[in-house]
Coordinates of C-alpha atoms and ligand atoms in Angstrom, one line a residue:
M1 CA 81.3 -133.7 111.2
K2 CA 80.9 -130.3 110.0
R3 CA 82.4 -128.4 113.1
R4 CA 85.5 -130.1 112.6
F5 CA 85.6 -129.1 109.0
L6 CA 85.3 -125.6 109.7
S7 CA 88.2 -126.2 112.5
L8 CA 90.3 -127.5 110.7
I9 CA 89.7 -124.5 108.1
V10 CA 90.2 -122.0 110.7
V11 CA 93.8 -124.3 112.1
V12 CA 94.7 -123.9 108.2
L13 CA 94.1 -120.3 107.8
L14 CA 96.1 -119.5 111.2
L15 CA 98.9 -121.2 110.1
G16 CA 99.2 -119.5 106.3
I17 CA 99.3 -116.6 108.1
V18 CA 101.7 -117.3 111.1
L19 CA 103.7 -118.7 107.9
S20 CA 103.5 -115.7 105.9
G21 CA 104.4 -113.4 108.8
C22 CA 107.5 -115.9 108.7
K23 CA 108.7 -115.5 105.5
T24 CA 108.3 -111.7 105.5
A25 CA 110.6 -111.5 108.2
T26 CA 113.0 -113.3 106.7
T27 CA 113.0 -111.8 102.7
T28 CA 113.0 -107.9 104.6
A29 CA 115.9 -108.0 106.9
K30 CA 118.5 -106.9 104.6
T31 CA 122.2 -108.2 105.6
V32 CA 125.6 -107.3 104.8
K33 CA 128.3 -109.5 105.4
I34 CA 132.3 -108.4 105.9
A35 CA 135.6 -109.7 106.4
V36 CA 137.8 -108.6 108.4
V37 CA 141.5 -109.6 108.0
G38 CA 144.7 -109.1 108.9
P39 CA 147.6 -111.0 110.8
L40 CA 146.2 -112.2 113.7
T41 CA 148.9 -114.6 114.7
G42 CA 152.7 -114.2 114.1
A43 CA 155.3 -112.0 114.3
Q44 CA 153.4 -108.9 113.7
A45 CA 149.9 -109.6 115.8
T46 CA 149.7 -106.8 117.1
F47 CA 149.4 -104.9 113.2
G48 CA 146.0 -107.9 112.8
E49 CA 145.4 -107.1 116.7
G50 CA 144.4 -102.9 116.0
N51 CA 143.0 -103.4 112.6
K52 CA 140.7 -105.7 113.7
N53 CA 139.6 -103.4 116.8
G54 CA 139.6 -100.1 114.2
A55 CA 137.0 -102.5 112.2
L56 CA 134.8 -103.7 114.7
L57 CA 134.7 -100.4 116.4
A58 CA 133.6 -98.7 113.1
I59 CA 131.1 -101.8 112.6
E60 CA 129.5 -101.7 115.7
E61 CA 128.2 -97.6 115.8
W62 CA 126.8 -97.9 112.3
N63 CA 124.9 -101.2 113.3
A64 CA 124.2 -98.9 116.4
K65 CA 122.7 -96.2 114.4
G66 CA 120.4 -99.2 112.0
G67 CA 123.5 -100.3 109.7
P68 CA 124.4 -98.4 106.4
A69 CA 120.7 -98.3 104.2
G70 CA 119.4 -100.4 106.5
Y71 CA 121.7 -103.4 105.8
K72 CA 122.5 -104.9 109.2
I73 CA 126.1 -105.6 108.8
E74 CA 127.7 -109.2 109.9
Y75 CA 131.4 -109.9 110.0
V76 CA 134.2 -112.4 110.3
L77 CA 137.9 -112.6 111.2
G78 CA 140.4 -113.6 109.2
D79 CA 143.8 -114.5 110.3
S80 CA 146.0 -113.5 106.9
Q81 CA 149.6 -113.8 109.2
C82 CA 151.5 -111.5 107.2
D83 CA 152.1 -114.4 104.3
P84 CA 151.3 -114.2 101.1
K85 CA 150.1 -118.1 101.3
A86 CA 148.2 -117.9 104.6
A87 CA 146.2 -115.1 102.9
A88 CA 145.3 -116.3 99.4
D89 CA 144.3 -119.5 101.6
V90 CA 142.1 -116.9 103.7
A91 CA 140.7 -115.2 100.6
K92 CA 139.5 -118.0 99.4
K93 CA 137.6 -119.2 102.8
V94 CA 136.3 -115.5 103.3
V95 CA 134.6 -115.4 99.5
D96 CA 133.5 -118.7 98.9
E97 CA 132.7 -120.4 102.5
D98 CA 131.6 -117.6 104.4
K99 CA 130.2 -115.3 101.1
V100 CA 131.3 -111.9 102.5
Q101 CA 130.6 -109.0 100.0
F102 CA 133.3 -106.6 101.4
I103 CA 136.6 -107.1 103.1
I104 CA 138.0 -104.8 105.5
G105 CA 142.0 -105.3 105.4
A106 CA 144.6 -106.9 105.2
V107 CA 147.4 -104.8 106.9
C108 CA 151.0 -106.4 105.1
S109 CA 150.8 -105.3 101.3
S110 CA 152.2 -109.0 100.7
E111 CA 149.1 -110.7 102.1
T112 CA 146.6 -108.5 100.8
I113 CA 148.3 -108.5 97.0
P114 CA 146.7 -112.0 96.8
I115 CA 143.5 -111.5 98.6
V116 CA 143.0 -108.3 96.2
D117 CA 143.7 -110.8 93.4
Y118 CA 141.0 -113.6 94.5
A119 CA 138.6 -111.3 95.3
S120 CA 138.1 -109.3 92.8
T121 CA 137.8 -112.3 90.6
K122 CA 134.4 -112.7 92.8
K123 CA 133.5 -109.2 92.7
V124 CA 134.2 -108.6 96.1
V125 CA 135.0 -105.3 97.2
L126 CA 138.3 -104.6 99.8
M127 CA 139.8 -101.6 101.3
S128 CA 143.0 -101.9 103.3
G129 CA 143.5 -99.5 105.9
T130 CA 147.1 -99.5 105.7
S131 CA 148.5 -101.6 103.2
T132 CA 151.1 -99.0 101.4
S133 CA 152.8 -101.2 98.4
A134 CA 151.7 -99.5 94.9
K135 CA 150.7 -102.7 93.8
V136 CA 147.5 -103.1 96.1
T137 CA 145.1 -101.4 93.7
V138 CA 147.2 -101.1 90.1
D139 CA 148.7 -104.4 88.5
D140 CA 151.7 -105.3 86.7
S141 CA 150.4 -103.2 83.6
G142 CA 150.0 -100.6 85.4
N143 CA 145.9 -100.3 85.5
T144 CA 143.9 -99.8 88.4
K145 CA 141.9 -103.2 90.0
K146 CA 138.3 -101.8 89.8
Y147 CA 137.4 -103.8 93.2
A148 CA 141.0 -102.5 95.1
F149 CA 140.7 -99.6 97.7
R150 CA 143.0 -98.7 100.5
A151 CA 142.3 -95.4 103.1
C152 CA 146.2 -95.1 103.0
F153 CA 148.9 -93.0 101.2
I154 CA 151.4 -95.4 98.7
D155 CA 155.5 -96.3 99.5
P156 CA 156.2 -94.0 96.9
F157 CA 155.1 -91.0 98.9
Q158 CA 156.0 -92.2 101.5
G159 CA 159.5 -92.7 100.0
K160 CA 160.0 -89.2 99.1
V161 CA 159.0 -88.3 102.5
M162 CA 161.6 -89.9 104.6
A163 CA 164.3 -89.0 101.8
G164 CA 163.0 -85.6 102.1
F165 CA 163.2 -85.7 105.8
A166 CA 167.1 -87.4 105.8
L167 CA 168.3 -84.5 103.2
N168 CA 166.4 -81.3 104.3
N169 CA 165.9 -81.7 108.6
L170 CA 168.7 -84.0 109.1
K171 CA 170.8 -82.5 105.8
A172 CA 172.4 -85.9 105.4
K173 CA 174.3 -86.8 102.4
T174 CA 174.6 -90.8 102.8
A175 CA 172.7 -93.1 103.3
A176 CA 172.4 -97.4 103.6
V177 CA 169.3 -99.0 102.8
V178 CA 168.3 -102.8 103.7
L179 CA 165.8 -104.3 102.4
E180 CA 163.6 -108.5 103.3
V181 CA 163.4 -110.1 100.0
G182 CA 160.1 -111.4 99.0
N183 CA 158.2 -108.3 101.5
D184 CA 156.6 -106.1 98.3
Y185 CA 156.1 -103.5 101.4
I186 CA 160.2 -103.6 102.1
I187 CA 161.2 -103.4 98.7
G188 CA 158.9 -100.9 97.7
L189 CA 160.0 -98.8 100.8
A190 CA 163.4 -99.7 99.8
E191 CA 163.5 -98.6 96.1
E192 CA 161.2 -95.8 96.5
F193 CA 163.9 -94.5 99.7
K194 CA 166.8 -95.0 97.0
K195 CA 165.5 -93.3 94.1
A196 CA 164.5 -89.9 96.0
F197 CA 167.3 -89.8 98.4
E198 CA 169.9 -89.9 94.9
A199 CA 167.4 -87.8 93.1
G200 CA 168.0 -85.0 95.7
G201 CA 171.3 -85.2 96.0
G202 CA 172.2 -87.6 98.5
K203 CA 174.7 -90.7 97.5
V204 CA 172.9 -94.3 99.1
V205 CA 176.3 -95.8 100.3
V206 CA 175.5 -99.6 101.4
Y207 CA 172.3 -100.8 99.7
E208 CA 171.8 -104.5 101.1
S209 CA 169.4 -107.5 101.4
F210 CA 168.1 -110.3 104.2
V211 CA 166.0 -112.8 103.7
K212 CA 163.0 -113.1 106.2
E213 CA 164.1 -115.9 108.8
D214 CA 167.9 -113.8 109.6
T215 CA 168.1 -113.0 113.1
D216 CA 171.6 -112.2 113.0
F217 CA 172.5 -109.3 110.4
S218 CA 176.6 -108.2 111.2
A219 CA 177.7 -108.8 107.9
I220 CA 175.2 -106.5 106.6
L221 CA 176.2 -104.3 109.9
A222 CA 179.8 -104.8 109.2
K223 CA 179.1 -103.3 105.7
V224 CA 177.2 -101.1 107.6
K225 CA 179.7 -99.0 110.0
D226 CA 183.0 -98.9 107.8
A227 CA 180.5 -97.3 105.5
N228 CA 180.1 -94.5 108.1
P229 CA 176.4 -93.2 106.3
D230 CA 174.7 -90.3 107.8
V231 CA 171.0 -92.3 107.8
F232 CA 170.6 -96.0 108.0
F233 CA 167.1 -96.3 106.7
V234 CA 165.4 -99.8 107.6
P235 CA 162.2 -99.6 106.3
T236 CA 161.1 -103.4 107.8
Y237 CA 158.3 -104.2 109.9
Y238 CA 158.6 -103.4 114.2
D239 CA 160.3 -107.2 114.6
K240 CA 163.3 -106.6 112.2
V241 CA 163.8 -103.1 113.0
S242 CA 164.0 -103.9 116.4
L243 CA 166.7 -106.6 116.2
I244 CA 168.7 -104.6 113.6
G245 CA 168.4 -101.5 115.4
A246 CA 169.8 -103.5 118.9
Q247 CA 172.8 -105.0 116.8
A248 CA 173.3 -102.1 115.0
K249 CA 174.1 -100.4 118.2
Q250 CA 176.0 -102.9 119.7
K251 CA 178.5 -102.9 116.6
G252 CA 179.1 -99.1 117.6
I253 CA 177.0 -97.5 114.4
T254 CA 175.7 -94.2 115.2
S255 CA 174.2 -93.2 111.7
V256 CA 170.4 -92.1 112.4
L257 CA 168.1 -94.8 111.9
L258 CA 164.7 -94.1 109.6
G259 CA 161.9 -96.3 108.4
G260 CA 158.2 -96.3 107.3
D261 CA 154.8 -97.2 109.2
G262 CA 156.1 -100.7 109.6
W263 CA 158.3 -99.5 112.8
D264 CA 154.6 -99.0 114.3
S265 CA 153.7 -100.9 116.9
A266 CA 153.7 -101.1 121.0
D267 CA 156.2 -104.2 120.5
L268 CA 158.5 -101.8 119.4
D269 CA 161.8 -101.7 120.9
T270 CA 162.4 -98.1 121.6
A271 CA 165.7 -98.4 123.1
A272 CA 167.1 -100.2 120.1
V273 CA 165.7 -97.1 117.3
E274 CA 166.4 -94.6 120.4
G275 CA 167.2 -91.3 118.2
G276 CA 164.7 -92.9 115.0
F277 CA 162.1 -91.3 113.1
F278 CA 159.1 -92.7 111.0
S279 CA 156.3 -91.8 109.0
N280 CA 153.0 -92.7 109.9
H281 CA 149.7 -92.2 109.1
Y282 CA 148.7 -90.5 112.1
H283 CA 149.5 -89.4 115.3
P284 CA 147.6 -89.7 118.7
G285 CA 148.9 -86.3 120.0
D286 CA 147.1 -85.0 116.6
S287 CA 144.5 -82.2 118.4
R288 CA 142.2 -82.4 115.3
P289 CA 138.7 -82.5 117.3
I290 CA 137.9 -86.0 115.2
V291 CA 141.6 -87.2 116.6
V292 CA 140.7 -86.3 120.0
D293 CA 137.2 -88.1 120.1
W294 CA 138.5 -91.0 118.4
I295 CA 141.2 -92.2 121.0
K296 CA 138.7 -91.2 123.5
K297 CA 136.0 -93.7 122.3
Y298 CA 138.7 -96.4 121.4
Q299 CA 140.0 -96.0 124.9
A300 CA 137.0 -96.5 126.3
K301 CA 136.3 -99.8 124.1
Y302 CA 140.3 -101.7 124.3
N303 CA 141.5 -99.9 127.6
K304 CA 144.9 -98.5 124.9
V305 CA 145.5 -95.7 122.4
P306 CA 144.8 -96.7 118.8
D307 CA 148.0 -97.0 116.8
A308 CA 147.7 -96.4 113.3
L309 CA 146.7 -99.7 112.6
A310 CA 143.3 -99.6 114.0
T311 CA 142.8 -95.9 113.0
G312 CA 143.2 -97.5 109.8
G313 CA 140.6 -100.5 110.0
Y314 CA 138.8 -97.6 111.5
D315 CA 139.0 -95.4 108.6
A316 CA 138.7 -98.4 106.1
A317 CA 135.4 -100.2 108.0
N318 CA 133.7 -96.1 107.7
L319 CA 134.8 -95.4 104.2
V320 CA 132.8 -98.6 103.1
L321 CA 130.0 -98.6 104.9
A322 CA 129.7 -95.2 104.0
A323 CA 130.0 -96.0 100.6
I324 CA 127.2 -98.3 100.8
D325 CA 125.0 -95.8 103.1
K326 CA 125.2 -93.4 100.0
A327 CA 124.8 -95.9 97.0
G328 CA 121.8 -97.5 98.7
S329 CA 123.2 -101.0 97.6
I330 CA 125.4 -103.2 98.2
D331 CA 126.2 -104.1 94.6
P332 CA 129.5 -104.1 94.6
D333 CA 129.9 -101.5 91.3
A334 CA 127.7 -99.6 92.5
V335 CA 129.4 -100.0 95.9
V336 CA 132.8 -99.0 93.8
T337 CA 131.4 -95.5 91.4
A338 CA 130.3 -94.7 95.2
I339 CA 133.8 -95.1 97.2
E340 CA 135.1 -93.4 93.9
G341 CA 133.2 -90.3 94.4
I342 CA 133.6 -89.8 98.0
S343 CA 134.7 -87.2 100.0
Y344 CA 135.3 -88.3 103.8
D345 CA 136.5 -87.1 106.8
A346 CA 138.2 -89.9 107.8
V347 CA 140.3 -90.0 111.4
S348 CA 143.5 -90.3 109.5
G349 CA 142.6 -87.1 107.1
K350 CA 139.9 -85.9 104.3
I351 CA 140.1 -88.8 102.0
T352 CA 139.0 -88.7 98.3
F353 CA 140.3 -91.1 95.6
D354 CA 142.9 -90.5 92.9
A355 CA 142.2 -92.6 89.3
Q356 CA 144.0 -95.5 91.2
H357 CA 142.0 -96.0 94.0
N358 CA 144.8 -94.1 96.5
P359 CA 143.7 -91.2 98.7
I360 CA 146.3 -88.1 98.8
K361 CA 146.6 -87.9 102.3
A362 CA 149.8 -85.9 104.6
A363 CA 152.4 -88.1 106.6
A364 CA 153.3 -87.6 109.9
V365 CA 157.2 -88.0 111.1
L366 CA 157.2 -89.0 114.3
K367 CA 160.3 -89.2 116.7
V368 CA 161.5 -92.2 118.9
Q369 CA 163.4 -90.5 121.7
G370 CA 163.2 -91.8 125.9
G371 CA 161.4 -94.4 125.1
Q372 CA 158.5 -92.6 123.4
V373 CA 157.1 -92.0 120.1
L374 CA 156.6 -88.3 120.2
Y375 CA 155.6 -85.7 117.1
E376 CA 158.1 -84.6 115.2
A377 CA 156.4 -83.6 111.5
T378 CA 153.8 -83.5 108.9
V379 CA 154.4 -83.9 105.0
N380 CA 152.1 -82.7 103.2
P381 CA 152.2 -84.4 99.8
Ligands
LIG401 N1 152.6 -100.7 105.4 C1 152.5 -102.0 106.3 C2 152.4 -102.3 104.5 O1 151.8 -102.0 103.8 C3 151.8 -102.0 106.5 C4 151.7 -101.3 108.2 C5 150.8 -100.0 108.1 C6 152.5 -101.7 109.1 C7 151.0 -99.0 109.1 C8 152.0 -100.5 110.0 C9 151.5 -99.5 110.3 O2 152.6 -104.1 104.9

């Protein structure tokens, strides 16, 4: 009887040791949860793929070196479809169900804006790699959104870059501009281009809008053909400019096509936009060692050259993870302070943030020629 009692005590003691061991193991494993969000399906799916590939590569690299400040990174993916409504649903899912503390993305400004506006209410910090609308980080009264950042330049700059390129490099005097109703990025970029082109002495002779569902642009293109402007600014995404460019060429329009970063895609119809120029965040021909290195490791993993979306996703994820590392914490307010004070050598350029949570960075102007996208110029802020 005494023996039995003793062995029971031993068993209880052993059990206690095992259980307390388990408890220590679970409380010391620090994790941080991140959502990588972008359009993984729909007409702009190449955007989401690049953004995701870039962000996941950064996460993998940080995990391999022990995680930022020792936090192991877990991630979930979100498909915001380049659509405000789908994006709002994704935001609720990743914040409330997946309980992420940070969001990398999204890509299209019209999806990123509703995501920021929901995530901010829960102090979830967001860093977009490539959403360029000014409204992503600033509210309608001009206040900076505390938990929203981006790793790229903004449309007021991009519009100025392309207007300046038209006026100075192409010696353009007249321009046609088209825009898509309801798309914050396209509207903002069209307005900024018009403003800068006119301020520089140019004249906008056609300014027309269409809706997302349109595929036949003949009515607008008839006006462009009549006006015969020097340049034709089409600040849409790659799928639309491929259609508009092809129809414009068919109509005999010879104005030089111009656009913004939304043209960047392996699915851009280069024949349709032959001879055109667009601004972008990076170009793979850049000889800086950090770019050469980036292309090498991206190619080794994904077997293709990274586009601006992949580069933006990589830079955005690295910025957040470096800020967590610097803060030594995943507390949202501490990480916000760390991002605000960071100076980071990103692939797309050196990044420090202004008061509106935007980096001040140069843009690359690229040219579509002979089916290829070539480097043309760098424009500094
Ligand atoms: N800047 C675009 C937007 O805000 C997204 C984009 C970035 C698309 C880079 C292509 C390349 O909607």
